[in-house]
Every structure is written in C-alpha cells, then in structure tokens.
Coordinates of N, CA and C and ligand atoms in Angstrom, one line a residue:
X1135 N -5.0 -17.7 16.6 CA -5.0 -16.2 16.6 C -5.6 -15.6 15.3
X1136 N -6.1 -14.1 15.3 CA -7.1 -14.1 14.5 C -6.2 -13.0 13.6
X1137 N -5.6 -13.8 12.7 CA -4.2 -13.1 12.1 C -4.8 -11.6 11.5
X1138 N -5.7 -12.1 10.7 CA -6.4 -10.6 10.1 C -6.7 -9.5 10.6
X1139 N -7.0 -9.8 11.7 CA -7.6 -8.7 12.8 C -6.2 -8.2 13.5
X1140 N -5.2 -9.0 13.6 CA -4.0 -8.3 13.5 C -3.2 -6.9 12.6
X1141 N -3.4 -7.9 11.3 CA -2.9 -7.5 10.6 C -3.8 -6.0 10.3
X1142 N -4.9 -6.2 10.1 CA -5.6 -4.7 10.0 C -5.4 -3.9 10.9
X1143 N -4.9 -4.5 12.4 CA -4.6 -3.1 13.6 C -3.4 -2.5 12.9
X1144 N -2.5 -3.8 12.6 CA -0.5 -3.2 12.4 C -0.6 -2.4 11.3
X1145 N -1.7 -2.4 10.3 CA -1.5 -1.8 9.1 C -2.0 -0.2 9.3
X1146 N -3.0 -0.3 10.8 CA -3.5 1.1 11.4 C -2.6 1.4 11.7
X1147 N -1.7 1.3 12.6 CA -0.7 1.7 13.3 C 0.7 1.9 11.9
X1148 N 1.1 1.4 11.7 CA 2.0 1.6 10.5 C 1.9 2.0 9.3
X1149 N 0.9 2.3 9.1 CA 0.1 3.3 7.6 C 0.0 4.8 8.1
X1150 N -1.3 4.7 9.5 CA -2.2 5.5 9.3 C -1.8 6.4 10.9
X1151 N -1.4 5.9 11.7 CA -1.7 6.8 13.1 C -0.4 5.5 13.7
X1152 N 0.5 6.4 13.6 CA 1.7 5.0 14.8 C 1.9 6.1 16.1
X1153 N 1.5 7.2 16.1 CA 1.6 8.1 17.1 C 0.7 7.7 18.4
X1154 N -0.5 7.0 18.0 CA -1.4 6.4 18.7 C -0.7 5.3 19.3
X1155 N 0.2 4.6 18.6 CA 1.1 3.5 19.9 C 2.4 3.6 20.0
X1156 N 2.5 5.0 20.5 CA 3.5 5.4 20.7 C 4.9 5.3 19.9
X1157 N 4.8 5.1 18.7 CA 5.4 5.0 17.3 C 6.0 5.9 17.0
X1158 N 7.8 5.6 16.7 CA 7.8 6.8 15.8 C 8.7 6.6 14.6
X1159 N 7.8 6.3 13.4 CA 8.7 6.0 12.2 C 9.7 6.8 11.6
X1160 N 10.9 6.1 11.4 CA 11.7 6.7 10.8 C 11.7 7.4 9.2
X1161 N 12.1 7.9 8.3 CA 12.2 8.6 7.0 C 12.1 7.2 6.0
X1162 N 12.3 6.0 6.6 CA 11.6 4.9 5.5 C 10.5 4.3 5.9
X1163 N 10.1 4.2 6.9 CA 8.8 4.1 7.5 C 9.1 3.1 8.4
X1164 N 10.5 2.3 9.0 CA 10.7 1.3 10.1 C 10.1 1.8 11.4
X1165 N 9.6 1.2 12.1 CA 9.1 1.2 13.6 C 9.9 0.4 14.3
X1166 N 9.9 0.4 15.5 CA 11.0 -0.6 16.6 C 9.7 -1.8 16.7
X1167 N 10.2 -2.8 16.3 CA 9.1 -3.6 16.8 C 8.8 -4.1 18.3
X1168 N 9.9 -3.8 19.2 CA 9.7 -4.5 20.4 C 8.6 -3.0 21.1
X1169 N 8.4 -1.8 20.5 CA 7.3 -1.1 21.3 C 6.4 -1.9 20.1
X1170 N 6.8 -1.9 19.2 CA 4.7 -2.4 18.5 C 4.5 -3.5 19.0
X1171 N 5.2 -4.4 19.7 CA 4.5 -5.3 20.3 C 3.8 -5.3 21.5
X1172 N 4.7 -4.6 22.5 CA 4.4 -4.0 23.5 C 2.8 -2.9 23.5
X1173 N 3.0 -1.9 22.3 CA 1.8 -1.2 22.4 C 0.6 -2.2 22.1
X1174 N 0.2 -3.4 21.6 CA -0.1 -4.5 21.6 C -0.7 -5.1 22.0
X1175 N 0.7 -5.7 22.5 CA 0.3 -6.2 23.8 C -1.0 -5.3 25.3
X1176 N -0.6 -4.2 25.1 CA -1.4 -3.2 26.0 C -2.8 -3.0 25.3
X1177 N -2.8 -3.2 23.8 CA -4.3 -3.3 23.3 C -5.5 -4.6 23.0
X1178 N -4.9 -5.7 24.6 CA -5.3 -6.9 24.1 C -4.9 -8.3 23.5
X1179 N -4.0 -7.8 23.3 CA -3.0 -8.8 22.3 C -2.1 -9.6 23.0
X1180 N -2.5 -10.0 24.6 CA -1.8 -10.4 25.3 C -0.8 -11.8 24.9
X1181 N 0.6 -11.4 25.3 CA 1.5 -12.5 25.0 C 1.6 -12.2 23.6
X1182 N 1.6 -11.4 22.9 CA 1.7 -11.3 21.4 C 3.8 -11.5 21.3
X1183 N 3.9 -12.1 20.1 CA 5.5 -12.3 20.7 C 5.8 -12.2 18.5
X1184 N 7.2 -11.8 18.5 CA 7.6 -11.3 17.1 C 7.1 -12.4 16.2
X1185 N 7.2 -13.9 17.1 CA 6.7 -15.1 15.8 C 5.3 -15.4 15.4
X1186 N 4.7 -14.0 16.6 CA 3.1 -14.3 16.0 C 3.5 -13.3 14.6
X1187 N 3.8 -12.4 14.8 CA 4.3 -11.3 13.7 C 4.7 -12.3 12.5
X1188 N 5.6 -12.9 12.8 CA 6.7 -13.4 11.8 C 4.8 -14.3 11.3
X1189 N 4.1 -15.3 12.0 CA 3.8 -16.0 11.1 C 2.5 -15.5 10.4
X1190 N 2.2 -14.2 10.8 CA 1.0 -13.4 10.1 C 1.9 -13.0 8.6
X1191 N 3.0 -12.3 9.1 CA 3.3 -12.2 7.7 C 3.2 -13.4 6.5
X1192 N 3.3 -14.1 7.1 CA 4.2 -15.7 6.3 C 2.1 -16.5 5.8
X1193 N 1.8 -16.2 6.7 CA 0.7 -16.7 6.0 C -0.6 -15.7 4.9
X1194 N 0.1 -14.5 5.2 CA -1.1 -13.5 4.5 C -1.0 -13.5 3.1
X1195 N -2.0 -13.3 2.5 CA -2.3 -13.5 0.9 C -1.2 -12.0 0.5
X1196 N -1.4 -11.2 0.5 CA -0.5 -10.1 0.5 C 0.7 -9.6 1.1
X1197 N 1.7 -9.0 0.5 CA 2.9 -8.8 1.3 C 3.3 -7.3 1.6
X1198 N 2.5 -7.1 2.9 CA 2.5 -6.3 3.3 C 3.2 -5.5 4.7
X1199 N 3.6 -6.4 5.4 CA 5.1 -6.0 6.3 C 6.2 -6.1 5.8
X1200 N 7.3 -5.9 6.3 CA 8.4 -5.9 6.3 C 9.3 -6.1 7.7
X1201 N 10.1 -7.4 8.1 CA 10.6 -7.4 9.3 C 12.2 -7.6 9.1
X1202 N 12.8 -6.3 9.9 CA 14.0 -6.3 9.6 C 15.0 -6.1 11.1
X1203 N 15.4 -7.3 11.7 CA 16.0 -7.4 13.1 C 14.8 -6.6 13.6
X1204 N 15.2 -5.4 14.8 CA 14.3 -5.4 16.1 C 13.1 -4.6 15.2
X1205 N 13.2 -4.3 13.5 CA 12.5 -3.1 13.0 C 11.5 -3.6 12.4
X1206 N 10.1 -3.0 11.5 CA 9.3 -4.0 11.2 C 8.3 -2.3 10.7
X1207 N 8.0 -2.9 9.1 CA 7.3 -1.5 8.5 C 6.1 -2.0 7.5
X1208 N 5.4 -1.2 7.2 CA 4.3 -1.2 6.2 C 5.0 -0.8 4.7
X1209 N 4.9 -1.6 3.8 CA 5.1 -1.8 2.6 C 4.7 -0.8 1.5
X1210 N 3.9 -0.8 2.1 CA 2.4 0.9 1.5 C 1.6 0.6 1.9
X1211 N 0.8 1.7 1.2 CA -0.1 2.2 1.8 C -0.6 3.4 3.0
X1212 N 0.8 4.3 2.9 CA 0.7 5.2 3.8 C -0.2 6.2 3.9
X1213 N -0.7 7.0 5.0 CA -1.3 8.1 4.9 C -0.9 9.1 5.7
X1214 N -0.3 9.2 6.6 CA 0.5 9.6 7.7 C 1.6 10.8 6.8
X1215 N 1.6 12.2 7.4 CA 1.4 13.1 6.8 C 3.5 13.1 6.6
X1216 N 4.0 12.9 7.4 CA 5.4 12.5 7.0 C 5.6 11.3 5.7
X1217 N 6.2 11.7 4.4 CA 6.4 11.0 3.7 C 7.3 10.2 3.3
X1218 N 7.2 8.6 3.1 CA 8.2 7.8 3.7 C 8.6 7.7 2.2
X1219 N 10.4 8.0 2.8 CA 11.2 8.3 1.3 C 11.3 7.1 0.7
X1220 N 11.2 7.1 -0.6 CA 11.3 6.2 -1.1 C 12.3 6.3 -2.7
X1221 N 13.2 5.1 -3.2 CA 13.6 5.8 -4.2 C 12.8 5.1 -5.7
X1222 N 13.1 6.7 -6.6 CA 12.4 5.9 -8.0 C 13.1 4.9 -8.4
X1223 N 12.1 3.7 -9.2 CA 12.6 2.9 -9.8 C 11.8 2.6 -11.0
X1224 N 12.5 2.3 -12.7 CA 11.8 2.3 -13.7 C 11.0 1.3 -13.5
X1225 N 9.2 1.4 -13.8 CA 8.3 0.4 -13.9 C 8.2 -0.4 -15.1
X1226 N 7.7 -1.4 -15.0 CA 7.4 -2.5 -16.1 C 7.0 -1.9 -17.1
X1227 N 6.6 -2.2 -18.2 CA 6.2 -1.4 -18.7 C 4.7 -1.4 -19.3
X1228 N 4.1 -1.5 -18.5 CA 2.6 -1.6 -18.3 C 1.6 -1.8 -16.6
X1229 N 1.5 -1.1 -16.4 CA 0.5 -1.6 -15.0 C -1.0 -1.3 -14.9
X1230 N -1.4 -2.0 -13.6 CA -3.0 -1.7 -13.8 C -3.3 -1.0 -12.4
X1231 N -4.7 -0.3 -12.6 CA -5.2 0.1 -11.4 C -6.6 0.0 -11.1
X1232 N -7.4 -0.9 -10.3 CA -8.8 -1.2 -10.2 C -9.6 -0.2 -9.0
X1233 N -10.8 0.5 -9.9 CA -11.1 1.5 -9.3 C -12.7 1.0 -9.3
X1234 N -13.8 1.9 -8.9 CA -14.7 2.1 -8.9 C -15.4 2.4 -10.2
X1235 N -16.6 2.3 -10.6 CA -17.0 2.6 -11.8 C -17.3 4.5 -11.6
X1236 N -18.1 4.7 -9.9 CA -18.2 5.9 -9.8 C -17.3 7.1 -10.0
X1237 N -16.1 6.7 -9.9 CA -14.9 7.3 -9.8 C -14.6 7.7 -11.1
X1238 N -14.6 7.3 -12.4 CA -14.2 7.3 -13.6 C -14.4 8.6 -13.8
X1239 N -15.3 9.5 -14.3 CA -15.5 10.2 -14.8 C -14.5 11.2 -13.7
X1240 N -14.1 11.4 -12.6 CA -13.5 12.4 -11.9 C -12.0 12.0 -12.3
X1241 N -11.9 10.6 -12.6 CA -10.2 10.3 -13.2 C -10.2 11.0 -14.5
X1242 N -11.0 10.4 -15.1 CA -11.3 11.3 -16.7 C -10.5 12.4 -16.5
X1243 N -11.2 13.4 -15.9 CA -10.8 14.6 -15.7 C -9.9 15.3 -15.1
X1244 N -9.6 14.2 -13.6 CA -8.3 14.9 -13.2 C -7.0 13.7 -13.2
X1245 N -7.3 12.7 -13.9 CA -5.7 11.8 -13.6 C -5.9 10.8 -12.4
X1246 N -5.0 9.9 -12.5 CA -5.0 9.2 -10.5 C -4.7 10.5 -9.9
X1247 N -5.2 10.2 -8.5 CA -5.0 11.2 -7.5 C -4.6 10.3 -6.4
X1248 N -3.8 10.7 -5.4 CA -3.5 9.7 -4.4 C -4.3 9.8 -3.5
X1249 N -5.3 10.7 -3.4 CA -6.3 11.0 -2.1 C -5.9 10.9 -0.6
X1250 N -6.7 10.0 -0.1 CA -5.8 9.7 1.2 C -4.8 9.6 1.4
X1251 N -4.0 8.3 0.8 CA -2.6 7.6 0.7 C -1.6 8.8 0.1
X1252 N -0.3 8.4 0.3 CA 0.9 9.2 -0.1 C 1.1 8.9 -1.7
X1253 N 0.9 7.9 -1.7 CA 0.6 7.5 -3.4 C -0.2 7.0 -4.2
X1254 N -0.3 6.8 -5.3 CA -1.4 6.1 -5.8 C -0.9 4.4 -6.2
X1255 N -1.7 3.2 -5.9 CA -1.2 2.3 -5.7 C -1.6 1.3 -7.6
X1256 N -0.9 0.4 -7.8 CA -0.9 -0.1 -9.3 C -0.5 -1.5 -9.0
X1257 N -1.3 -2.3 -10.0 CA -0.9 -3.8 -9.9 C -0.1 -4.1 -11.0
X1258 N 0.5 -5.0 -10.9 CA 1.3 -5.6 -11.8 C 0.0 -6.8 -13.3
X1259 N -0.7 -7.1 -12.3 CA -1.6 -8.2 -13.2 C -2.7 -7.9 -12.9
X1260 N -4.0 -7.9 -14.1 CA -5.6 -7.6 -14.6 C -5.8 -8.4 -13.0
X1261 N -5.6 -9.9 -12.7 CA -6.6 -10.2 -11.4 C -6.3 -9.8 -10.1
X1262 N -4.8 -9.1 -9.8 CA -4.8 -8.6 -8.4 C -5.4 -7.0 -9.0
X1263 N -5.5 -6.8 -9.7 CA -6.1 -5.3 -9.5 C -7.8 -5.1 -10.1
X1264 N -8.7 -6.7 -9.9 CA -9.7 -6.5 -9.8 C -10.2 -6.9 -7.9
X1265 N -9.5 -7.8 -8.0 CA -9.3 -7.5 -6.3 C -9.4 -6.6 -5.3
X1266 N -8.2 -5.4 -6.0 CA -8.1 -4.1 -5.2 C -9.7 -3.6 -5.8
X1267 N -9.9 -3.3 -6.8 CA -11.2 -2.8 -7.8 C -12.1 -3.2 -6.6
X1268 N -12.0 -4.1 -6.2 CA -13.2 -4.9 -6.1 C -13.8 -4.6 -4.4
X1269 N -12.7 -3.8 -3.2 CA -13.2 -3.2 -2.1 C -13.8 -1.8 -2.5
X1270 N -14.1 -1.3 -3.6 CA -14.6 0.0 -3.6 C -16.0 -0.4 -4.9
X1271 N -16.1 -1.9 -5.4 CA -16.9 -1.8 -6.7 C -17.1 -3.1 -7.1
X1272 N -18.8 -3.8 -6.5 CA -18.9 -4.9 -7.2 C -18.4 -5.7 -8.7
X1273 N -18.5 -4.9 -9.4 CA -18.1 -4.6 -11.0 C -16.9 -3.3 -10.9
X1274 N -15.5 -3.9 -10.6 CA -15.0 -2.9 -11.1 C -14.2 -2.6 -12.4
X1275 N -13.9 -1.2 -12.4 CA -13.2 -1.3 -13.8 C -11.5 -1.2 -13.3
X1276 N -10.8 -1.5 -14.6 CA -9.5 -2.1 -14.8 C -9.2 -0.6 -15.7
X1277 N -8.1 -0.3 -15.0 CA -7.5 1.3 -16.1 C -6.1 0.5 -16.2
X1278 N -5.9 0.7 -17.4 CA -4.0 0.1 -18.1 C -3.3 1.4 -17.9
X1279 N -2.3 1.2 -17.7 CA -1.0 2.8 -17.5 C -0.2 2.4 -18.2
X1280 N 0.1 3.4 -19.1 CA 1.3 2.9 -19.9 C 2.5 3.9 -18.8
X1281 N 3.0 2.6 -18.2 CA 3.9 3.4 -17.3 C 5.3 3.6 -17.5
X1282 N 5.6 3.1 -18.6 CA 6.7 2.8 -19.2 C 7.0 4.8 -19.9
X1283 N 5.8 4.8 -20.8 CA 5.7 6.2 -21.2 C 5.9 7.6 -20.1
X1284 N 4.7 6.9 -19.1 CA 4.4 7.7 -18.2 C 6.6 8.2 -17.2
X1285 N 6.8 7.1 -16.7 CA 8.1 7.7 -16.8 C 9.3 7.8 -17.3
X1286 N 9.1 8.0 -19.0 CA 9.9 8.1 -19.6 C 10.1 9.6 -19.5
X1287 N 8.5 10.0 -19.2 CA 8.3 11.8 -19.2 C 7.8 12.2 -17.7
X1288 N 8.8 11.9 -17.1 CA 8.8 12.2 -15.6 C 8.6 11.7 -14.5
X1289 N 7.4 11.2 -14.7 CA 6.6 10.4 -13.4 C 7.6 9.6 -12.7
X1290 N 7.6 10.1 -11.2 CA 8.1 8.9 -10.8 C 7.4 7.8 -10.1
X1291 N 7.9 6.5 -10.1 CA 7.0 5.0 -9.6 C 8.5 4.3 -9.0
X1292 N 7.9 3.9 -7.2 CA 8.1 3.0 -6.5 C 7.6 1.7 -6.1
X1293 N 9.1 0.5 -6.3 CA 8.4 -0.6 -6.0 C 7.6 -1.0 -4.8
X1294 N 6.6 -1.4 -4.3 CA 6.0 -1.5 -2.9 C 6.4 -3.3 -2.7
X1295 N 5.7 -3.9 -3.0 CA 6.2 -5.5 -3.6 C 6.3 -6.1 -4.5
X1296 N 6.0 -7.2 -4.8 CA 6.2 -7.4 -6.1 C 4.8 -7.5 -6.8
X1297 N 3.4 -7.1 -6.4 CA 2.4 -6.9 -6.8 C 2.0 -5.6 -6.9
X1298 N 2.4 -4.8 -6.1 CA 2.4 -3.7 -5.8 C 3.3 -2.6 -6.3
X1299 N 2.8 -1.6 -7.4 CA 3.9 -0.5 -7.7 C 3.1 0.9 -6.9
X1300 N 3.9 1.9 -6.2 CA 3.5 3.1 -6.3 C 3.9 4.3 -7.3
X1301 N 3.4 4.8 -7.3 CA 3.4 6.4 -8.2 C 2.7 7.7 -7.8
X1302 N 3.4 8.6 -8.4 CA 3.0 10.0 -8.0 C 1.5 10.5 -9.0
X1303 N 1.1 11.0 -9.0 CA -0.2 10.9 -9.9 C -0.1 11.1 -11.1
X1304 N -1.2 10.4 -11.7 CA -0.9 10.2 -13.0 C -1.9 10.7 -13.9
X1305 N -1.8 11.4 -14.6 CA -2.4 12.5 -15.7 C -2.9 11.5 -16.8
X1306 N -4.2 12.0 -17.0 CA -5.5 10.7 -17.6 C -4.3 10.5 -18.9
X1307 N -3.3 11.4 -19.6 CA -3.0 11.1 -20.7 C -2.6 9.6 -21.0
X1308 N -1.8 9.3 -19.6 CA -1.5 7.7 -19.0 C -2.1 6.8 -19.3
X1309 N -3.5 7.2 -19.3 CA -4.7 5.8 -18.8 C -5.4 5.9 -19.8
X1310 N -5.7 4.3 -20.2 CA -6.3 3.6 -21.3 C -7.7 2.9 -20.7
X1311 N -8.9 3.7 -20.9 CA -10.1 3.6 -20.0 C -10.7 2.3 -20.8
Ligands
LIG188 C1 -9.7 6.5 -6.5 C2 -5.1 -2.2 -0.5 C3 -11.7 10.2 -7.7 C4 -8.9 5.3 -6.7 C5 -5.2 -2.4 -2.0 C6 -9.3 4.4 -5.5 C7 -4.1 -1.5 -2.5 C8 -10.0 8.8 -7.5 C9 -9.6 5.5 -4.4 C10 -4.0 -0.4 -1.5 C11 -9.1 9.6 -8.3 C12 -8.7 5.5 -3.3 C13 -4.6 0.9 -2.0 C14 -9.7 10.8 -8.8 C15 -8.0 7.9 -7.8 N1 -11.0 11.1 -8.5 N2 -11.2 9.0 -7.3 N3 -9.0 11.7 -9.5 N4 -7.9 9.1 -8.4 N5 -9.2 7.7 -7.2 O1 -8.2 2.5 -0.9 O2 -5.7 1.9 -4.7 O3 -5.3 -4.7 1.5 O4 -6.9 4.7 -1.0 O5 -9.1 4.7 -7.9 O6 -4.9 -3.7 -2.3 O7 -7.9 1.2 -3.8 O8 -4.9 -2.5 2.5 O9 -6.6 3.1 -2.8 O10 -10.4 3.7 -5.8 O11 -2.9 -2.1 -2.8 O12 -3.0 -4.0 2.0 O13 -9.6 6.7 -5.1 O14 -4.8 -0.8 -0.4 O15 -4.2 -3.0 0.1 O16 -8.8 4.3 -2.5 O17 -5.9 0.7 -2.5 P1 -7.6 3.6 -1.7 P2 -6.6 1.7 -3.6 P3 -4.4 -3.6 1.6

C-alpha cells in the first residue's frame, strides 16, 4: 500500500477540506474514523481497514495522526476556517522555523504570519526545521525564536508533537535572522 499517498489524501481531508468526505470535525479536530474510512474507501481505497491506518501512522517519519477509539485527527497543520481549540502550553525555551530565503525580507517586516494554516508551525531542532525549510527552499534559512521571551510577553504556543510547536504570530522582535 502506497502509505504516502494515503497519508497526503488524510492530511487533505483532516487539515484542509473534511467537508469533501463528508467530515465533520469536532472543536479539537477528531473525525469518526469509521466515515473516513468509508469516504475512502469510496475514493479507491478499496478494503482500506483502521490497521492500514494504524500502520501508516506507525511507519511515517512524522507524527502526524492521532488515533483515538472510533476517532482519529490531524496533529496540525490546519487550514479549515473553524479553529481547532487548542490549549496554551509554555514552550522550550528556544525553537526554530525553516523558511524560504524569498520570504525573509516580508518576515523582516511583518513577523511569522500563519498564512494559510491556523498557525505558524516551529521545530524543536536546527535539522527537522531544515527539512520543513527545505519544501519551500533549496538553501533554506533557519530563524531561532526566543520563545521562551516570546511568551513570557503573551504569545501563545501549542504543543503539536513532539517535533512540532504551534504559535500565534510572532513579531520579528522574536526572531534572530
Ligand atoms: C512563510 C509540514 C511571507 C513561512 C511541515 C512558510 C510543517 C511568511 C510559509 C508544516 C511570513 C508557509 C507547516 C511572512 C511566514 N511573509 N512568508 N510574514 N510568515 N511565512 O507550508 O511552516 O509534512 O504553510 O516561513 O513540516 O512551511 O505537511 O508552513 O515558509 O510542520 O506534515 O510562509 O507542514 O508538515 O508555508 O509548514 P506552510 P510551514 P507536513
């Protein structure tokens, strides 16, 4: 099974458009998984069954589901215009975010921005966030957050996994270019 090609539909449907399979996420972002398998199943995915689920998670480089009895959600990466509540929690006290070189000069100026997504996303460590850097920027650049600062004076930051922090945007005064 071609787990990736999975996983990039579930992450459509659970990020970006779950109204498209007949989805309706709750206020933390759980879906029923017996319709997303079902809607699925109807997109091709025939015989698709929770342990293909279970073992896409279990083998992916990233931890990006969540499977909880019949429920089963996206981690981040939302864009879906309902905002999946989340609570603050103090961050480490340093994180990174890998961006494009083109981009710089508009961060300069206006801070992270969450653009698409509901938040703006942060790594815990310099090589998973040249990785992220690295779908938008052969050479990308590494921005440090002093996030520690950042919400000592308001900001709030959610855990996504353990690689993964989210935050509300963050004002260049944050970022160490
Ligand atoms: C940039 C992947 C101009 C920002 C990854 C980024 C991540 C600005 C781009 C997750 C800006 C948005 C999210 C500003 C920020 N002006 N550009 N003021 N502020 N940007 O893809 O963080 O594999 O929406 O730097 O690993 O790259 O899908 O966000 O370059 O964890 O599971 O706007 O998605 O995970 O790009 O990636 P994205 P991201 P998955």
């Amino acid at each position: 099974m071609d787990y990736k090609k999975l996983s990039k539909q579930i992450s459509y449907a659970l990020r970006h458009a779950p109204w498209k399979y007949g989805l309706e996420l709750d206020g933390e972002g759980w879906a029923n998984l017996r319709q997303l398998l079902k809607a699925l199943q109807a997109r091709g995915w025939r015989g698709l069954t929770e342990a293909d689920l279970q073992n896409m998670i279990r083998l992916s480089d990233k931890q990006r589901f969540e499977i909880a009895g019949n429920r089963i959600r996206a981690l981040y990466g939302h864009s879906i215009p309902q905002r999946i509540v989340r609570e603050p929690v103090p961050p480490p006290e340093v994180l990174f975010h890998g961006t494009a070189r083109r981009y710089v000069p508009a961060i300069r100026e206006k801070g992270l921005l969450p653009g698409g997504r509901q938040y703006i996303h942060l790594s815990v460590d310099v090589e998973t966030t040249l990785q992220v850097g690295k779908r938008h920027d052969p050479r990308p650049v590494v921005l440090k957050i002093d996030a520690k600062r950042a919400w000592n004076e308001g900001i709030c930051f959610f855990r996504g996994n353990d690689q993964v922090w989210l935050a509300d945007a963050i004002p260049g005064r944050y970022i160490e270019f």
